[in-house]
PDB file of C-alpha atoms in Angstrom:
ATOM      1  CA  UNK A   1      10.505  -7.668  36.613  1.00 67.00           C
ATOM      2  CA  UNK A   2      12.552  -7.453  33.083  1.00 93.00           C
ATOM      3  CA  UNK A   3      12.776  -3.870  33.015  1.00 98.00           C
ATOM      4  CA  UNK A   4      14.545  -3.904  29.494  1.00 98.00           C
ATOM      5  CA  UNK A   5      11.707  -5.491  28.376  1.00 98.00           C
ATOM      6  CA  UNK A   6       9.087  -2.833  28.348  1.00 98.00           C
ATOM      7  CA  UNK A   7      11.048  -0.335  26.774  1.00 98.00           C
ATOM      8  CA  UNK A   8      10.517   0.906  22.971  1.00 98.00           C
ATOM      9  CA  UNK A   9      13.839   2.721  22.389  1.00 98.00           C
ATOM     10  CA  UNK A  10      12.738   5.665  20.218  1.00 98.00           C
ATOM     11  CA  UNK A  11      14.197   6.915  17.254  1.00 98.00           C
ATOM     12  CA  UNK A  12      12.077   9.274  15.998  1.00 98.00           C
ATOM     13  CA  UNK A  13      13.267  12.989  15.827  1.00 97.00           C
ATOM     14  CA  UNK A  14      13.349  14.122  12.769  1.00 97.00           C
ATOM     15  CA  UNK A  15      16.877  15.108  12.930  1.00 98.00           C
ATOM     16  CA  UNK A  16      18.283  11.879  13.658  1.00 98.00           C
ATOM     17  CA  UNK A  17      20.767  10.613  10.602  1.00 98.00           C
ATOM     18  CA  UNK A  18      21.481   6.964   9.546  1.00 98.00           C
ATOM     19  CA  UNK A  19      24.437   6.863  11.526  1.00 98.00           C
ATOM     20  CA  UNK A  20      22.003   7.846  14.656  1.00 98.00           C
ATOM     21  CA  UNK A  21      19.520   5.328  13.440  1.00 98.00           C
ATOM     22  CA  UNK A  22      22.209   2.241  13.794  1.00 98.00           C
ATOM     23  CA  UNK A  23      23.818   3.902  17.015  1.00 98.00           C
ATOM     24  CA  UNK A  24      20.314   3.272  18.463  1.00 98.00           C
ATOM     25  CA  UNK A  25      20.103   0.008  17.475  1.00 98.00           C
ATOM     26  CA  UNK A  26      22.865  -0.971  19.042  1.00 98.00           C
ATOM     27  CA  UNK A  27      22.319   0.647  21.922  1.00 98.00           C
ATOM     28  CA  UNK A  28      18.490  -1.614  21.739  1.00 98.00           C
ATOM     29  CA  UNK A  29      20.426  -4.776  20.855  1.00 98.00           C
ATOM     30  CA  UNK A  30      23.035  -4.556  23.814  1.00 98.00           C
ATOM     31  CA  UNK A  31      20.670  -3.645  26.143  1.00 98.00           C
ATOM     32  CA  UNK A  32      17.578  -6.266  24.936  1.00 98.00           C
ATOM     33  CA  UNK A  33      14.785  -4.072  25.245  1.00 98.00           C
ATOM     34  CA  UNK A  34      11.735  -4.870  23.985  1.00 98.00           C
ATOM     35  CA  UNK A  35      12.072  -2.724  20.166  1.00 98.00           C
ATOM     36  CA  UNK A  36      13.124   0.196  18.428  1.00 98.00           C
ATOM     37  CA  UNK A  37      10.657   2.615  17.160  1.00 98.00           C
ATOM     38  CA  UNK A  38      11.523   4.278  14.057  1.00 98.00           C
ATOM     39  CA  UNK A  39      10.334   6.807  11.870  1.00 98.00           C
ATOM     40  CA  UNK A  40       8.946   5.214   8.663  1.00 98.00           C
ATOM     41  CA  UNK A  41      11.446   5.473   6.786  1.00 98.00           C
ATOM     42  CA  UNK A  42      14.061   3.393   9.025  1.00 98.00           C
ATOM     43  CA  UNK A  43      11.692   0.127   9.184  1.00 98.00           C
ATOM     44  CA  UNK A  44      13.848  -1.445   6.328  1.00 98.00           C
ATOM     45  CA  UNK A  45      17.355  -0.496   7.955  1.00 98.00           C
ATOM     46  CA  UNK A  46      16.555  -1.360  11.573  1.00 98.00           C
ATOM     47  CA  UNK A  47      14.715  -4.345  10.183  1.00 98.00           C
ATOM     48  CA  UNK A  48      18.187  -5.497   9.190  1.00 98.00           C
ATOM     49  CA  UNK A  49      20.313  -3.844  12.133  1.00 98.00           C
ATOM     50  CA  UNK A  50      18.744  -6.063  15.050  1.00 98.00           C
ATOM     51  CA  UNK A  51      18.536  -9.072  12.782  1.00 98.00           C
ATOM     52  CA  UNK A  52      18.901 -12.304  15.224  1.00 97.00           C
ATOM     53  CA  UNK A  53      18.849 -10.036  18.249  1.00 98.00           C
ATOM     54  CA  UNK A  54      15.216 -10.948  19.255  1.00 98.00           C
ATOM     55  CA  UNK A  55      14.653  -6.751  19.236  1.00 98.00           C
ATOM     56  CA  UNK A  56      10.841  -5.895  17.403  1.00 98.00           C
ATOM     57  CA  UNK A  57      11.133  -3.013  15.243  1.00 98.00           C
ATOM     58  CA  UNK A  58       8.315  -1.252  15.483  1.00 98.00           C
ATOM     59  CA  UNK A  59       7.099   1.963  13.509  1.00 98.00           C
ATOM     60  CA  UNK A  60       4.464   4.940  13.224  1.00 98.00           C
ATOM     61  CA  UNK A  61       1.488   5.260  11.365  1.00 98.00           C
ATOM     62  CA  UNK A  62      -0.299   9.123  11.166  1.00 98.00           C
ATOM     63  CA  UNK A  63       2.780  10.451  12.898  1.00 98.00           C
ATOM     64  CA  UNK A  64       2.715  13.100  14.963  1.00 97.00           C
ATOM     65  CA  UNK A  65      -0.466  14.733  14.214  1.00 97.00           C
ATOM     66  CA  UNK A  66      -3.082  11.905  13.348  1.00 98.00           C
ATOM     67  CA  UNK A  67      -4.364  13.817  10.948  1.00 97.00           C
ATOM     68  CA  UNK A  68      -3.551  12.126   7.743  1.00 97.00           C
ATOM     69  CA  UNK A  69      -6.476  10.267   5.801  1.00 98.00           C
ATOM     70  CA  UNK A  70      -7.401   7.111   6.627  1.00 98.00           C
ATOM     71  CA  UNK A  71      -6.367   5.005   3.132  1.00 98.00           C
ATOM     72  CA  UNK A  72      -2.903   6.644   4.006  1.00 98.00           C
ATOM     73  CA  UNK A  73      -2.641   5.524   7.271  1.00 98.00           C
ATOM     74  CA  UNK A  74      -3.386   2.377   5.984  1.00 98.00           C
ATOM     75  CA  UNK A  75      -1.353   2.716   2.767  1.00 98.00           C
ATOM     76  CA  UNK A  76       1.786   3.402   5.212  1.00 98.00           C
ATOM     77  CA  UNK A  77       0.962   0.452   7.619  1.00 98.00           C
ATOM     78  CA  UNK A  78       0.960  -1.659   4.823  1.00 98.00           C
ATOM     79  CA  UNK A  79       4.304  -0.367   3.778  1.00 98.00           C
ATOM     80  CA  UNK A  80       5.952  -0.997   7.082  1.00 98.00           C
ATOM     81  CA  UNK A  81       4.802  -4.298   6.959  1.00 98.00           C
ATOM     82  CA  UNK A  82       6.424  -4.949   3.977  1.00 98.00           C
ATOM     83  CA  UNK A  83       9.667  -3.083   5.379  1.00 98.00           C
ATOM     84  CA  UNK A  84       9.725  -5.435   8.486  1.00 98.00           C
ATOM     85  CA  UNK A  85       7.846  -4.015  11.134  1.00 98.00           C
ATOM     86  CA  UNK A  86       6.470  -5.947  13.895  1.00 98.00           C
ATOM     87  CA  UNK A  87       4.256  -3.142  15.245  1.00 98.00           C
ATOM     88  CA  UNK A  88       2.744  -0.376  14.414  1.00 98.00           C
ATOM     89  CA  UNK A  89       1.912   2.796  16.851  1.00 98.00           C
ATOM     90  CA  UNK A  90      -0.624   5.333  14.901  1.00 98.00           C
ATOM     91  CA  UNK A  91      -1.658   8.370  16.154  1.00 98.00           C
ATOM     92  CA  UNK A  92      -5.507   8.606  15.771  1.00 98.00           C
ATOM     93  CA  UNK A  93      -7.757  11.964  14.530  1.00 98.00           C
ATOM     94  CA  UNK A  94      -7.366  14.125  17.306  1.00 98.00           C
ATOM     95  CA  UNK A  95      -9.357  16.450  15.863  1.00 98.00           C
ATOM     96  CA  UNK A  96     -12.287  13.601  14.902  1.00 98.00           C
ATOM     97  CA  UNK A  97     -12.189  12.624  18.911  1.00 98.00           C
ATOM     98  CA  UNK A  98     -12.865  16.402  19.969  1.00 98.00           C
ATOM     99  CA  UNK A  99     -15.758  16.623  17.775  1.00 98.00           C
ATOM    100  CA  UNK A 100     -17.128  13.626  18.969  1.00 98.00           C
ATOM    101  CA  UNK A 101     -17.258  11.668  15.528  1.00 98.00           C
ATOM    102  CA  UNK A 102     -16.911   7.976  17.028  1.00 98.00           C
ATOM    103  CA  UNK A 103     -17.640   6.560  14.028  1.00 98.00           C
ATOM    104  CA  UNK A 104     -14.620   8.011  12.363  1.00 98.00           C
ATOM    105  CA  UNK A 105     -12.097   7.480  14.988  1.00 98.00           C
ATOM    106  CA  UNK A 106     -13.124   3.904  15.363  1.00 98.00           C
ATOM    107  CA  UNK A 107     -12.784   3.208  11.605  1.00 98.00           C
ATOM    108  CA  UNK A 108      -9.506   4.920  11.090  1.00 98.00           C
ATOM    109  CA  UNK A 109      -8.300   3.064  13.507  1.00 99.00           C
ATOM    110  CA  UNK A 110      -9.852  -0.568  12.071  1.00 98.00           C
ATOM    111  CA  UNK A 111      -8.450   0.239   8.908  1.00 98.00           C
ATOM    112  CA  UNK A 112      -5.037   0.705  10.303  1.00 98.00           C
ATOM    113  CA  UNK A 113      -5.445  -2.925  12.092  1.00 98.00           C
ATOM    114  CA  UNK A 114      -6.575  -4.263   9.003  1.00 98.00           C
ATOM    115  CA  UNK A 115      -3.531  -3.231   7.494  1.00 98.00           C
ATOM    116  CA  UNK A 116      -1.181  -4.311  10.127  1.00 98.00           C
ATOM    117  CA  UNK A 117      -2.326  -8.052   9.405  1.00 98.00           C
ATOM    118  CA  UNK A 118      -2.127  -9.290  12.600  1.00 98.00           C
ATOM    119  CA  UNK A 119       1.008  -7.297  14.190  1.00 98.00           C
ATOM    120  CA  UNK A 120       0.577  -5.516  16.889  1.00 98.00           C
ATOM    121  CA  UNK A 121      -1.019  -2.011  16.865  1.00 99.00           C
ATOM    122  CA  UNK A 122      -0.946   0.777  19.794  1.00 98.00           C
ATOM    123  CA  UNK A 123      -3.420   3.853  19.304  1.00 99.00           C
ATOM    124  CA  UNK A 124      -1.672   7.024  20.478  1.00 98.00           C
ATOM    125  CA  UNK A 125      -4.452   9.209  22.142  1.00 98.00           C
ATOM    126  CA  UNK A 126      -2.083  12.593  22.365  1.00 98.00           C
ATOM    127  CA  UNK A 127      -3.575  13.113  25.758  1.00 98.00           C
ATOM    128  CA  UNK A 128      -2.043  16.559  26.330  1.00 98.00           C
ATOM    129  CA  UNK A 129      -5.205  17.744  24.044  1.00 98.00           C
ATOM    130  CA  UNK A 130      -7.766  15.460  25.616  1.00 98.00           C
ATOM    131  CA  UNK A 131     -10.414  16.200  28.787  1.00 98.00           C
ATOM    132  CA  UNK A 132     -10.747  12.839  30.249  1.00 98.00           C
ATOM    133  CA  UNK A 133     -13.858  12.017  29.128  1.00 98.00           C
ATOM    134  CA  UNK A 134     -12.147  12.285  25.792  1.00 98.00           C
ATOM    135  CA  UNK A 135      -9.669   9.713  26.843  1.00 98.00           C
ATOM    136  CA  UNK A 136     -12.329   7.432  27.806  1.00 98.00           C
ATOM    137  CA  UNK A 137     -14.175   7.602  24.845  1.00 98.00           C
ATOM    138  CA  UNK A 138     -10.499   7.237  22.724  1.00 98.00           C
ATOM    139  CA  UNK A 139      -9.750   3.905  24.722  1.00 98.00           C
ATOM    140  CA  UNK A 140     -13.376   2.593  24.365  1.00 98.00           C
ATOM    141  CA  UNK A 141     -12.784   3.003  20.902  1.00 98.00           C
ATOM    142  CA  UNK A 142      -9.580   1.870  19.720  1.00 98.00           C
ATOM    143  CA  UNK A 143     -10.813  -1.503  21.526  1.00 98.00           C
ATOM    144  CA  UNK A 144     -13.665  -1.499  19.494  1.00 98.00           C
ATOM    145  CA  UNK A 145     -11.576  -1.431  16.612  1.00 98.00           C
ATOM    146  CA  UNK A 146      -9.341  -4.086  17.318  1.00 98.00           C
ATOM    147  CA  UNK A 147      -6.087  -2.405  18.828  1.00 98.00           C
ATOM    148  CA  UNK A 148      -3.768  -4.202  20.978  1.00 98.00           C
ATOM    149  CA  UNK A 149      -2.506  -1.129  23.122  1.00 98.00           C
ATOM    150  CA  UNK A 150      -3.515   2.243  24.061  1.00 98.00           C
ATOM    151  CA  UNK A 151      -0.452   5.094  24.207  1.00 98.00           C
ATOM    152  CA  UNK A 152       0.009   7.851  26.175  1.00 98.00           C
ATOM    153  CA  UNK A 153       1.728  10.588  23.876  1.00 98.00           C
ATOM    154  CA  UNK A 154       3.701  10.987  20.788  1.00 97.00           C
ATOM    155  CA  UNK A 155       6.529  12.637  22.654  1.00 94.00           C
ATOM    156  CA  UNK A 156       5.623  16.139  20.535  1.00 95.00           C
ATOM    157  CA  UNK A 157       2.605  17.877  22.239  1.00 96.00           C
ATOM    158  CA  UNK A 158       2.970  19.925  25.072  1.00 94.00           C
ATOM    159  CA  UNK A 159       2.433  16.958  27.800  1.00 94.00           C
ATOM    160  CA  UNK A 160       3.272  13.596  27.846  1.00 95.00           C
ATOM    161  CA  UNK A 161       3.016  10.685  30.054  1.00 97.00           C
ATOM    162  CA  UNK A 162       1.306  11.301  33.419  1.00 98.00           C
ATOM    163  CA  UNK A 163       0.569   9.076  36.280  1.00 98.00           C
ATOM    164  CA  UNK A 164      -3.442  10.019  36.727  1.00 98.00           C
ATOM    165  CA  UNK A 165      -3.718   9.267  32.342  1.00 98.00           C
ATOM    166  CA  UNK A 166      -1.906   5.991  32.728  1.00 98.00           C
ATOM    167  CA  UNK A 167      -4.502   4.743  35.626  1.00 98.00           C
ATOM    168  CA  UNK A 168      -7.800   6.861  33.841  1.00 98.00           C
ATOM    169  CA  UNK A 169      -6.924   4.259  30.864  1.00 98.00           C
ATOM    170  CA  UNK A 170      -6.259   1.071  32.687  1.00 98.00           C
ATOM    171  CA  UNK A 171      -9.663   1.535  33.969  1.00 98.00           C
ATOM    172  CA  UNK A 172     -11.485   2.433  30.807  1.00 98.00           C
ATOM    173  CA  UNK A 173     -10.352  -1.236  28.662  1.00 98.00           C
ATOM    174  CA  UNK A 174     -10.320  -4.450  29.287  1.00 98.00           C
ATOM    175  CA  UNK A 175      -7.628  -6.487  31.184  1.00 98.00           C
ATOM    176  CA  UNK A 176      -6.126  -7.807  27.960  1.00 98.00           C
ATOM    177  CA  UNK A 177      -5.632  -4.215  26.304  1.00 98.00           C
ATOM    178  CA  UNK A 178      -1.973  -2.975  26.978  1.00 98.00           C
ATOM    179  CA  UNK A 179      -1.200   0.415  28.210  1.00 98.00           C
ATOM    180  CA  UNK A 180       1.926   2.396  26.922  1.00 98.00           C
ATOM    181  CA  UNK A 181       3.424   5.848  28.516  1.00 98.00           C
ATOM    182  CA  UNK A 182       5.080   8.093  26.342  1.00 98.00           C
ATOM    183  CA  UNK A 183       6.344  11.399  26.967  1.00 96.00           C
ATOM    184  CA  UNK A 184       8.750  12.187  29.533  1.00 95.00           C
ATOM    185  CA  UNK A 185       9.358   8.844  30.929  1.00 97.00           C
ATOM    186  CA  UNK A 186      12.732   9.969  31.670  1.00 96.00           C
ATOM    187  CA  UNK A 187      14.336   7.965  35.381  1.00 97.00           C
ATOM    188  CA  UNK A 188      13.681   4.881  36.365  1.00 97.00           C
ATOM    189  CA  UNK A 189      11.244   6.011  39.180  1.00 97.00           C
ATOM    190  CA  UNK A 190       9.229   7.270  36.231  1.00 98.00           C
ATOM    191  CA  UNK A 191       9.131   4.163  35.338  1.00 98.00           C
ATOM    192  CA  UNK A 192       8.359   1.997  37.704  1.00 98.00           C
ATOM    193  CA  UNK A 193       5.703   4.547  39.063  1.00 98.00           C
ATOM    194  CA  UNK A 194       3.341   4.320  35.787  1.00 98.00           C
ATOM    195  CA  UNK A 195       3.866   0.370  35.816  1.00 98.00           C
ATOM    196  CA  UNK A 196       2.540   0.033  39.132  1.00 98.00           C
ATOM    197  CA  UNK A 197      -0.437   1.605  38.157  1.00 98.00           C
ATOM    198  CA  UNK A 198      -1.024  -0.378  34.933  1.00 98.00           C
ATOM    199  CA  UNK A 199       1.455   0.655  31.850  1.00 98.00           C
ATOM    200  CA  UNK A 200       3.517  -2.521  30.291  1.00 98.00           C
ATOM    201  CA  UNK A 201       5.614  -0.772  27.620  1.00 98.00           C
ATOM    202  CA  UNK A 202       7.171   2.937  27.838  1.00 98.00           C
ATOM    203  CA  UNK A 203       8.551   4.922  24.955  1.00 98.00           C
ATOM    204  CA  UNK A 204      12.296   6.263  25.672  1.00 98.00           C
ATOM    205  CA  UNK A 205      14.920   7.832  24.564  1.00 97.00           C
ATOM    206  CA  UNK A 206      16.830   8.104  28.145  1.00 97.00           C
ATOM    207  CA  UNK A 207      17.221   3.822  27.642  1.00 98.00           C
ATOM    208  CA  UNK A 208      20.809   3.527  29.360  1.00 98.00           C
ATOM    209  CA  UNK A 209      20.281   5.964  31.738  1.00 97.00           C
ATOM    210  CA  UNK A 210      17.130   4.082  32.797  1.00 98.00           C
ATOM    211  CA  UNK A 211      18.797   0.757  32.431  1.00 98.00           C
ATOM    212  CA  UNK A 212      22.252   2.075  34.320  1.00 97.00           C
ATOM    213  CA  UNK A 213      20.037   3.243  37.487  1.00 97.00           C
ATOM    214  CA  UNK A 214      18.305  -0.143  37.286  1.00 96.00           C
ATOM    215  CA  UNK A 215      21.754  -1.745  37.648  1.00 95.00           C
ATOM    216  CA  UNK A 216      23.231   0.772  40.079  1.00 95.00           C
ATOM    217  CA  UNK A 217      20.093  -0.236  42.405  1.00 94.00           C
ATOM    218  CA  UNK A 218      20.458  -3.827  41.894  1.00 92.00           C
ATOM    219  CA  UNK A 219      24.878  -3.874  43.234  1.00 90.00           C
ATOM    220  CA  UNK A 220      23.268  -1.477  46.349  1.00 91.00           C
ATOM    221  CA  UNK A 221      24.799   2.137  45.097  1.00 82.00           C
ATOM    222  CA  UNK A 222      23.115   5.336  45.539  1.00 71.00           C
ATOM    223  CA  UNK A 223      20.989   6.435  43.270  1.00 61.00           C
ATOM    224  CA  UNK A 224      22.310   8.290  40.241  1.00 53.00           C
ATOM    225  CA  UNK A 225      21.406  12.054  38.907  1.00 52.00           C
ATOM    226  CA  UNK A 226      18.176  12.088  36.673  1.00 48.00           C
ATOM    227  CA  UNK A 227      19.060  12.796  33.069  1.00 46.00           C
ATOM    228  CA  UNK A 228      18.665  16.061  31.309  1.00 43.00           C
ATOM    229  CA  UNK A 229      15.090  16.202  29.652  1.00 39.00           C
ATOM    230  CA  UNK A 230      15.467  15.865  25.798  1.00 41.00           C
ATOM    231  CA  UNK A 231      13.668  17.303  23.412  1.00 36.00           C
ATOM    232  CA  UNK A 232      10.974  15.520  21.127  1.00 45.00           C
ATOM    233  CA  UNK A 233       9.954  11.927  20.526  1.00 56.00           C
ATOM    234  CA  UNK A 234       9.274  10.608  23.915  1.00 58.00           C
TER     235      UNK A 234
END
């Protein structure tokens, strides 16, 4: 199992400065995890940070709230495209979902694949505002519409990444749909816990400590303290 390798390393409070934006992409290049996720506005720069390093930079569409219209959602996929990105995680109308509107969640989130031309998209349910049939209906639907993943959390409600949600939405797609876990995936227990029951990629901003209790395991030491919870952003 390539740990590493199913970590996005996120970058996405909005405090972080451009000097935090290449420390993290160092930290993602040394360590060969799977991307970066940036805010928006760092595509370009981390587009040219992990140059050669085999790193995806992926980005966020509707971010946090999901709330933005549709032909901006789109508008900004096609942006981050343009900046680099190799994927794209949007955040779909929460709102929409709760009211039932099907036909409008599934289209936002179509017109967001559209835009991503191919790259890969992950639909961020915000689960910590779902019921479960709710989360059903969100995964059913982002299939529909053509998404490659379904995600946890964006790291900024109240709840993230649990391991009931992660195994609720491996059974409600299909085999080929990913599942990501977002939100206080914080040790590497965490980690490996919601992968056995069906996530492949995990949003993180605890990387080397995950990655440095992964390594402490493998040379036979005892395990290691769990990090401080941070704030925001996975």
């Amino acid at each position: 199992m390539h740990v590493a390798k199913m970590i996005d390393h996120s970058l996405l409070r909005p405090e972080l400065t451009t000097a935090d934006i290449h420390r993290g992409c160092d930290i993602a290049a040394r360590r060969a995890v799977a991307s970066v996720c940036v805010r928006p506005s760092d595509a370009g720069l981390a587009r040219t940070a992990l140059a050669g390093t085999g790193v995806l930079v992926g980005s966020v569409a509707g971010f946090p709230h999901g709330d933005t219209l549709t032909a901006v959602k789109a508008a900004e996929t096609r942006a981050l495209v343009d900046a680099g990105a190799d994927e794209i995680d949007m955040v779909l109308h929460i709102g929409r979902l709760r009211d039932g509107d099907a036909a409008y969640v599934r289209d936002d989130i179509a017109a967001v694949v559209a835009a991503a031309q191919g790259r890969t998209v992950k639909v961020i349910l915000e689960n910590a505002y779902l019921a479960d049939e709710q989360k059903v209906a969100a995964c059913r639907l982002a299939e529909e519409a053509g998404a490659h993943f379904v995600k946890t959390s964006t790291g900024f409600a109240p709840g993230g990444a649990t391991l009931a949600d992660i195994q609720l939405m491996r059974a409600s797609v299909s085999p080929h749909i990913e599942i990501k876990a977002a939100g206080g995936v914080r040790t590497l227990d965490t980690l490996l816990t919601l992968h056995e029951a069906g996530a492949t990629r995990f949003g993180a901003t605890a990387t080397e400590a995950i990655l440095d209790e992964l390594a402490a395991r493998e040379r036979g030491e005892r395990p290691t303290q769990a990090p401080a919870a941070t704030s925001g952003g996975y």
